[in-house]
PDB file of C-alpha atoms in Angstrom:
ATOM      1  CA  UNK A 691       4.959 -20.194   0.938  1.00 75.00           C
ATOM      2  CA  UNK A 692       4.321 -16.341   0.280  1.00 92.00           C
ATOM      3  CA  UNK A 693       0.515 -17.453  -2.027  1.00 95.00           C
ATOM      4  CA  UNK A 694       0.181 -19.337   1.092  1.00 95.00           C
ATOM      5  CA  UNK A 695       0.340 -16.898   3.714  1.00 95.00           C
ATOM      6  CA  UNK A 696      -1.450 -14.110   1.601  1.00 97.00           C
ATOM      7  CA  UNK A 697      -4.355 -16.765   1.226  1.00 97.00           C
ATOM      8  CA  UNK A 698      -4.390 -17.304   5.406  1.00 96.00           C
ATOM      9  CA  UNK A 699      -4.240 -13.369   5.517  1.00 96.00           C
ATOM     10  CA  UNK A 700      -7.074 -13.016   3.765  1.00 97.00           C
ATOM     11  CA  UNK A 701      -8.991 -15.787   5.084  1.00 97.00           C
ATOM     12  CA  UNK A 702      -9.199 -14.139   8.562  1.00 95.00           C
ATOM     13  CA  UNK A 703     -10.388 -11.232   7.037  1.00 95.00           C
ATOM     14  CA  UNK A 704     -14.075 -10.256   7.565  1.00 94.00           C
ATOM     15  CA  UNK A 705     -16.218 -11.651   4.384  1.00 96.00           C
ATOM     16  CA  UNK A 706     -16.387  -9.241   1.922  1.00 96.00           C
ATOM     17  CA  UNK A 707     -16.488  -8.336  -2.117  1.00 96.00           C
ATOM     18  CA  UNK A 708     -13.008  -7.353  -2.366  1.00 96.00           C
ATOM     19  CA  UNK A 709     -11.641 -10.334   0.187  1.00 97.00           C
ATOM     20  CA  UNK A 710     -13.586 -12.990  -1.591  1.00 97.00           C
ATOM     21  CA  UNK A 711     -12.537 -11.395  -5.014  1.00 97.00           C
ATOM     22  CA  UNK A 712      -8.835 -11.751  -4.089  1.00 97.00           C
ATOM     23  CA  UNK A 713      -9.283 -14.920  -3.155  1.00 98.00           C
ATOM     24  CA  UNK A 714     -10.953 -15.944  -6.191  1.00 97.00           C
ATOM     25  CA  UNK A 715      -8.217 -13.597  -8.336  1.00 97.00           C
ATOM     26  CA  UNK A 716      -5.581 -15.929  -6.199  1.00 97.00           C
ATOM     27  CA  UNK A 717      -6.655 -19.403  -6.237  1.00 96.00           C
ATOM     28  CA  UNK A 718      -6.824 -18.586 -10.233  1.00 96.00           C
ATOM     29  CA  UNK A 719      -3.712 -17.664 -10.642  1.00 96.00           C
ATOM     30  CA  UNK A 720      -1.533 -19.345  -8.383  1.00 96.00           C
ATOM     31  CA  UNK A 721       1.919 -18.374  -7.715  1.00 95.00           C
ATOM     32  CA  UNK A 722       1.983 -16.049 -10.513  1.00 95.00           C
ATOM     33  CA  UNK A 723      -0.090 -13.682  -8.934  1.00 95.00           C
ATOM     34  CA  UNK A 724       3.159 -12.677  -6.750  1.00 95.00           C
ATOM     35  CA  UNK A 725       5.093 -12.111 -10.339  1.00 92.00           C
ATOM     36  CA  UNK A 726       5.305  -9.202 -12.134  1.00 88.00           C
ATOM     37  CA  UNK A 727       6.023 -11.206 -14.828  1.00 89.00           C
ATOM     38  CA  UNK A 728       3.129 -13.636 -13.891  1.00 85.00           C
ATOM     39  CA  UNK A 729       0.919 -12.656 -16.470  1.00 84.00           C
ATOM     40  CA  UNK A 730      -0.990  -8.692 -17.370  1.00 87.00           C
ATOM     41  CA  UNK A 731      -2.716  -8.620 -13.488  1.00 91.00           C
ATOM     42  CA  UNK A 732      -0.534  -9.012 -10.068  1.00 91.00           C
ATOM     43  CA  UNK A 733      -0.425  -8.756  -6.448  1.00 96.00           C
ATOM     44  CA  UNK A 734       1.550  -5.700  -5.244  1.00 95.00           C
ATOM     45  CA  UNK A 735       2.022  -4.430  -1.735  1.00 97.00           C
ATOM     46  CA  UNK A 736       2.006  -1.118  -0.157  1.00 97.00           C
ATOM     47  CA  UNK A 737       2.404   0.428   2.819  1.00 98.00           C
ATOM     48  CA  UNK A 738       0.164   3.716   4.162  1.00 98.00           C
ATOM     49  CA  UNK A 739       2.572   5.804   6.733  1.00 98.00           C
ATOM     50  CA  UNK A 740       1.187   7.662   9.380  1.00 98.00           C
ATOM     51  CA  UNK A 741       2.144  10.374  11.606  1.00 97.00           C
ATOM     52  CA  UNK A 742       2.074   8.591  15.606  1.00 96.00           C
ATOM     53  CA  UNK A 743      -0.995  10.333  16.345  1.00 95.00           C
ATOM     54  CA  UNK A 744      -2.132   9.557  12.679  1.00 97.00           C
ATOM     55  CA  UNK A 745      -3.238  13.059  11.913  1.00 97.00           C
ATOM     56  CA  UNK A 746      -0.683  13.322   9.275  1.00 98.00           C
ATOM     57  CA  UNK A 747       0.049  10.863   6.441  1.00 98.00           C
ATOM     58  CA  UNK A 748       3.285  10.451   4.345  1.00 98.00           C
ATOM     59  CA  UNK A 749       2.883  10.548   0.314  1.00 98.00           C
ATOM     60  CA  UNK A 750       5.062  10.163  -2.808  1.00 96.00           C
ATOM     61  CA  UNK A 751       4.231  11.922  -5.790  1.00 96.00           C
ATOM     62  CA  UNK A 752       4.121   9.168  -8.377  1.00 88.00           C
ATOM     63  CA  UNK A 753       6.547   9.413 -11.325  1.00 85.00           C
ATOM     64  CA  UNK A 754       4.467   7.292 -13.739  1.00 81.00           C
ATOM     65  CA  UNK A 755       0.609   7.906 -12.552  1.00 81.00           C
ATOM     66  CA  UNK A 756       1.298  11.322 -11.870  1.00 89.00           C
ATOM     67  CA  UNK A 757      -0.396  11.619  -8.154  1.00 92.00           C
ATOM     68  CA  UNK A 758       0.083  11.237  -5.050  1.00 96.00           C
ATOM     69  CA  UNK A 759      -0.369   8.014  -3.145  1.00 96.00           C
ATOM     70  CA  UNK A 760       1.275   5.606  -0.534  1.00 97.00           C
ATOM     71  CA  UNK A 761       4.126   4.149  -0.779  1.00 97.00           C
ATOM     72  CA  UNK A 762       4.365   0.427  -2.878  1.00 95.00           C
ATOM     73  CA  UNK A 763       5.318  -1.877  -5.155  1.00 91.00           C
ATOM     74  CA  UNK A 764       5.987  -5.509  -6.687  1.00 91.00           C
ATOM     75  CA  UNK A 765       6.904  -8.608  -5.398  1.00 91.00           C
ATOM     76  CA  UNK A 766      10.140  -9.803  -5.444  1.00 93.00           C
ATOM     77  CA  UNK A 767      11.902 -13.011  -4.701  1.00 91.00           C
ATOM     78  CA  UNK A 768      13.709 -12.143  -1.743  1.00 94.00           C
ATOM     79  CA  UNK A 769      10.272 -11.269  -0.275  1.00 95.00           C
ATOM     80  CA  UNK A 770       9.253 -13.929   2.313  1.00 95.00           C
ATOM     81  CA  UNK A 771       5.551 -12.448   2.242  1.00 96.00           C
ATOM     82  CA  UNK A 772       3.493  -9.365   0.776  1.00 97.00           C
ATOM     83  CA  UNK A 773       3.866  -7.605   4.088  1.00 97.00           C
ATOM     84  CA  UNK A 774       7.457  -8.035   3.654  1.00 97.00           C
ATOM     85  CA  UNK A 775       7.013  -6.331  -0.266  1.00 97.00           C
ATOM     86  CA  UNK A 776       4.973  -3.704   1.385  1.00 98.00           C
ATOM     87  CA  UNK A 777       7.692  -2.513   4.133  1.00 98.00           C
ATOM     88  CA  UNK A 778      10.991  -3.066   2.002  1.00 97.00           C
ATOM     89  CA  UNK A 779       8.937  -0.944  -0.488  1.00 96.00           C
ATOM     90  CA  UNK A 780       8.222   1.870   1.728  1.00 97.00           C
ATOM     91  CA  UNK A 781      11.843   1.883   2.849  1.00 97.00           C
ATOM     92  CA  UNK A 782      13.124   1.856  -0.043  1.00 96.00           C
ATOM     93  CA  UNK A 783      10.309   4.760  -1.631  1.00 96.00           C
ATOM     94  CA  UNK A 784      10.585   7.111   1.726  1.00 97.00           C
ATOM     95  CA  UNK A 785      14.568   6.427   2.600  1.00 96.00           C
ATOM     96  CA  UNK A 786      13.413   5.633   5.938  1.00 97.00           C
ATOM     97  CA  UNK A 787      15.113   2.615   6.477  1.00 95.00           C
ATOM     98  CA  UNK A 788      14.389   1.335  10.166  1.00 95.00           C
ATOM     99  CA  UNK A 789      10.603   2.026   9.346  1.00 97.00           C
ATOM    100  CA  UNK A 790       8.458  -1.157  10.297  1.00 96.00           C
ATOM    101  CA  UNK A 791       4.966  -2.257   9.779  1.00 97.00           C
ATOM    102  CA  UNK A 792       2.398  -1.608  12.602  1.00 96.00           C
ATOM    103  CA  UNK A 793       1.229  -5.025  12.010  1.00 94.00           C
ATOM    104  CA  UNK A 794       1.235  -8.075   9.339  1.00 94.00           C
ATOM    105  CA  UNK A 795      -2.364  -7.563   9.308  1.00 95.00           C
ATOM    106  CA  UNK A 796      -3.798  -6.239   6.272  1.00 97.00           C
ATOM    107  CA  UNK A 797      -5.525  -2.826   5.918  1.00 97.00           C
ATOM    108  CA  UNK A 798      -6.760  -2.842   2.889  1.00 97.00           C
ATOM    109  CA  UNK A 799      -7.359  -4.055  -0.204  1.00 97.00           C
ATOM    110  CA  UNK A 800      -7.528  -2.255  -3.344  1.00 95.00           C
ATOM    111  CA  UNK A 801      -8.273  -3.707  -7.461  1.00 94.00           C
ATOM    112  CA  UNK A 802      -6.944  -0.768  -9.622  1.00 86.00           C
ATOM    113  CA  UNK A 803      -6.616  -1.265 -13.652  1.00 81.00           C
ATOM    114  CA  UNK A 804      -3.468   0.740 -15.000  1.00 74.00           C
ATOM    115  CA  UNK A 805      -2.763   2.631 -17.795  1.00 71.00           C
ATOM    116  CA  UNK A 806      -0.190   4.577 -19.745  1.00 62.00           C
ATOM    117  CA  UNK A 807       2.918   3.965 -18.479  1.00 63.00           C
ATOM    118  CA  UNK A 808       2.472   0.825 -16.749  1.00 66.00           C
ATOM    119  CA  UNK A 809       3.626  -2.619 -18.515  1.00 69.00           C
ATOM    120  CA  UNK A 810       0.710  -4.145 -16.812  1.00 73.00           C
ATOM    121  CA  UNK A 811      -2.883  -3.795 -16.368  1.00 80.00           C
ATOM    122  CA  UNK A 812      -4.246  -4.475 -12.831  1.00 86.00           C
ATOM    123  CA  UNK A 813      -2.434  -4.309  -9.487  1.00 90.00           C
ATOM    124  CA  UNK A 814      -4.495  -6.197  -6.741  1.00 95.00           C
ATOM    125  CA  UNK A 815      -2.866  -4.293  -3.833  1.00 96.00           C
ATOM    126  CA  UNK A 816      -2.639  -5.413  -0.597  1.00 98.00           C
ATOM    127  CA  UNK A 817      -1.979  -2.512   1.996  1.00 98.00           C
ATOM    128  CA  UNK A 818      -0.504  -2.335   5.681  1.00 98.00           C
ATOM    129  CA  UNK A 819       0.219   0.663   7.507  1.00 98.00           C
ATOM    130  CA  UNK A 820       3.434   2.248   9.617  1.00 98.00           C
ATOM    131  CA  UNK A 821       3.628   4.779  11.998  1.00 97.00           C
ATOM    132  CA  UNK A 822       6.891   7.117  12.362  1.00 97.00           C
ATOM    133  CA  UNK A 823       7.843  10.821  13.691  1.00 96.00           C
ATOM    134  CA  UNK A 824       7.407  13.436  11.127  1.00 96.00           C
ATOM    135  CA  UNK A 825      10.850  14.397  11.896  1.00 96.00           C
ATOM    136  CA  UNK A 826      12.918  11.710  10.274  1.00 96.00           C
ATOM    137  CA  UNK A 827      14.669  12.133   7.276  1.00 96.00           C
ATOM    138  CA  UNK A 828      13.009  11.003   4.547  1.00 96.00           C
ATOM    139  CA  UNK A 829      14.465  11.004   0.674  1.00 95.00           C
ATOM    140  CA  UNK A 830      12.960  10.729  -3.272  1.00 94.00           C
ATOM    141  CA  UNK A 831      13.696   7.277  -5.351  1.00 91.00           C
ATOM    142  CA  UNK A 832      13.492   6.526  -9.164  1.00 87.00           C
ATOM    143  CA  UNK A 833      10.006   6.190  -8.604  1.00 84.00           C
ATOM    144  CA  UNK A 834       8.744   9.004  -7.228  1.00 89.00           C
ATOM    145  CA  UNK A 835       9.245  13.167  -7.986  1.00 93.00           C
ATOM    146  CA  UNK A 836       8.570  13.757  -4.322  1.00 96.00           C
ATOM    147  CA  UNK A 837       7.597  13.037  -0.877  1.00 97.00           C
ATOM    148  CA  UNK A 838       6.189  14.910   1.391  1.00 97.00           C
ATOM    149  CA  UNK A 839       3.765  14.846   4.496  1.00 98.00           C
ATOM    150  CA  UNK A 840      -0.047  15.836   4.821  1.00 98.00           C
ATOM    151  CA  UNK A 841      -2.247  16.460   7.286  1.00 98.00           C
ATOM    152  CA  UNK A 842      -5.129  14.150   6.881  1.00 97.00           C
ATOM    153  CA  UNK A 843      -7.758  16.653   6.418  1.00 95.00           C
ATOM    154  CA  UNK A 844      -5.887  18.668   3.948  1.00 97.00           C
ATOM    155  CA  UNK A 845      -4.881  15.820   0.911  1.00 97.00           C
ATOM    156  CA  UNK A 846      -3.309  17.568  -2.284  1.00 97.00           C
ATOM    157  CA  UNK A 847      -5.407  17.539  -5.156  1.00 95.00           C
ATOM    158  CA  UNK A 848      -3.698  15.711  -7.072  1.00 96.00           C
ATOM    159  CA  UNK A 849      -5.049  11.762  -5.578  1.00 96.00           C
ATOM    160  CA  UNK A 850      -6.746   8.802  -7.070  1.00 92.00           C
ATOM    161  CA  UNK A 851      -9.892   8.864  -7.294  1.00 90.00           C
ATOM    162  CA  UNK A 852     -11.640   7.227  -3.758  1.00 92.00           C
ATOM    163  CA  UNK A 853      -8.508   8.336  -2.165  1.00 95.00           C
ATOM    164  CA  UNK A 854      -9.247  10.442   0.423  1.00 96.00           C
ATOM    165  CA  UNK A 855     -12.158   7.603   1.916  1.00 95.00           C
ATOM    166  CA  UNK A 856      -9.773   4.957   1.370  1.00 96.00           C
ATOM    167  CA  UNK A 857      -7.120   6.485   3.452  1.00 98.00           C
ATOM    168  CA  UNK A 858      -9.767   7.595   6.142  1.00 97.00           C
ATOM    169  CA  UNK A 859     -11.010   3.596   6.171  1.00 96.00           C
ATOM    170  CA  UNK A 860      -6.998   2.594   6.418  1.00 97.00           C
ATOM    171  CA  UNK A 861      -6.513   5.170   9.026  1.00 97.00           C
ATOM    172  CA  UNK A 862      -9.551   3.947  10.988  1.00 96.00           C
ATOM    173  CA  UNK A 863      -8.161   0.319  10.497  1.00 95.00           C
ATOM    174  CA  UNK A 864      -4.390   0.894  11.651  1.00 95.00           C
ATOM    175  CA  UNK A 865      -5.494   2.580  14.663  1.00 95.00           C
ATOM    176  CA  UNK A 866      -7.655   0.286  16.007  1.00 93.00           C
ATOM    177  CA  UNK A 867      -4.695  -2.469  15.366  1.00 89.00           C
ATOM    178  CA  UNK A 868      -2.763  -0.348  18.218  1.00 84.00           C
ATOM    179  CA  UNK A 869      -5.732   0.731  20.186  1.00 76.00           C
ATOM    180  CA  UNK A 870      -5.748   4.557  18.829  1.00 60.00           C
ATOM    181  CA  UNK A 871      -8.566   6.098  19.813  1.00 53.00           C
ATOM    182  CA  UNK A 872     -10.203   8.333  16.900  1.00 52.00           C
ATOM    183  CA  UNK A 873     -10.195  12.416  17.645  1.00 48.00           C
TER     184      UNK A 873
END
């Protein structure tokens, strides 16, 4: 049932490269798309975590890629959907635990080939976005060598590249799913 509703999700997404590419990636694969163990390329989730007034943005310094980036992660069983990876990830990345999705809707979508470090190649991530108080406690995992907040105009350096637009085209995207006006 998860392939399913990840297929519907993207279906009512506006037509584009990446949707129909995802689509493509995921009537290919099947079920093992959701597997880390489903062959070199997988679906993971993540989750982009804003400030309320989403001028600030909440990033983990990444133990294996060595940048920083939103929070996210595999698939697992106990998942009923993506979304569901995406938030449980986040929780358990941030240790905010009562933090919940703005939405089920997806964000965005982002192909990214791996490398050292990684047991696989490709994630095909699927992103959704939170919103919180700068002010809770927040806490480092396995994963991660920090966390920390940003404002959105002043990223560290230290980012994927296309970061910075991506996060600007989430941002634009989670707001308008609450009815945020842009500043």
């Amino acid at each position: 049932m998860p392939l399913a509703n990840l297929l519907t999700s993207l279906r009512a997404l506006p037509e584009s490269g990446p949707r129909d590419e995802y689509l493509r990636f995921l009537n290919l694969a099947g079920n093992a798309a959701l597997r880390r163990d489903g062959g070199p390329e997988h679906v993971t989730g993540s989750c982009f975590v804003f400030s309320p007034a989403f001028d600030r943005v909440l990033l983990c310094f990444h133990r294996k890629g060595q940048f920083w980036v939103q929070f996210g992660g595999h698939f697992e069983s106990k998942d009923a959907s993506v979304a569901e990876a995406a938030q449980r990830e986040a929780r358990e990345e941030s240790g905010i635990g009562d933090l919940v999705l703005l939405s089920p809707a997806i964000v965005d979508l982002d192909r990214h080939d791996l490398h050292a470090g990684f047991s696989c190649t490709a994630h095909w991530d699927v992103g959704f976005a939170a919103a919180i108080t700068p002010d809770v406690e927040i806490s480092v995992s396995d994963e991660s060598e920090d966390v920390r907040w940003f404002p959105i105009n002043e990223l560290p350096t230290q980012v994927p590249a296309g970061f910075c637009a991506r996060l600007e085209r989430v941002r634009r995207t989670a707001m308008s799913l609450i009815g945020t006006r842009i500043g």
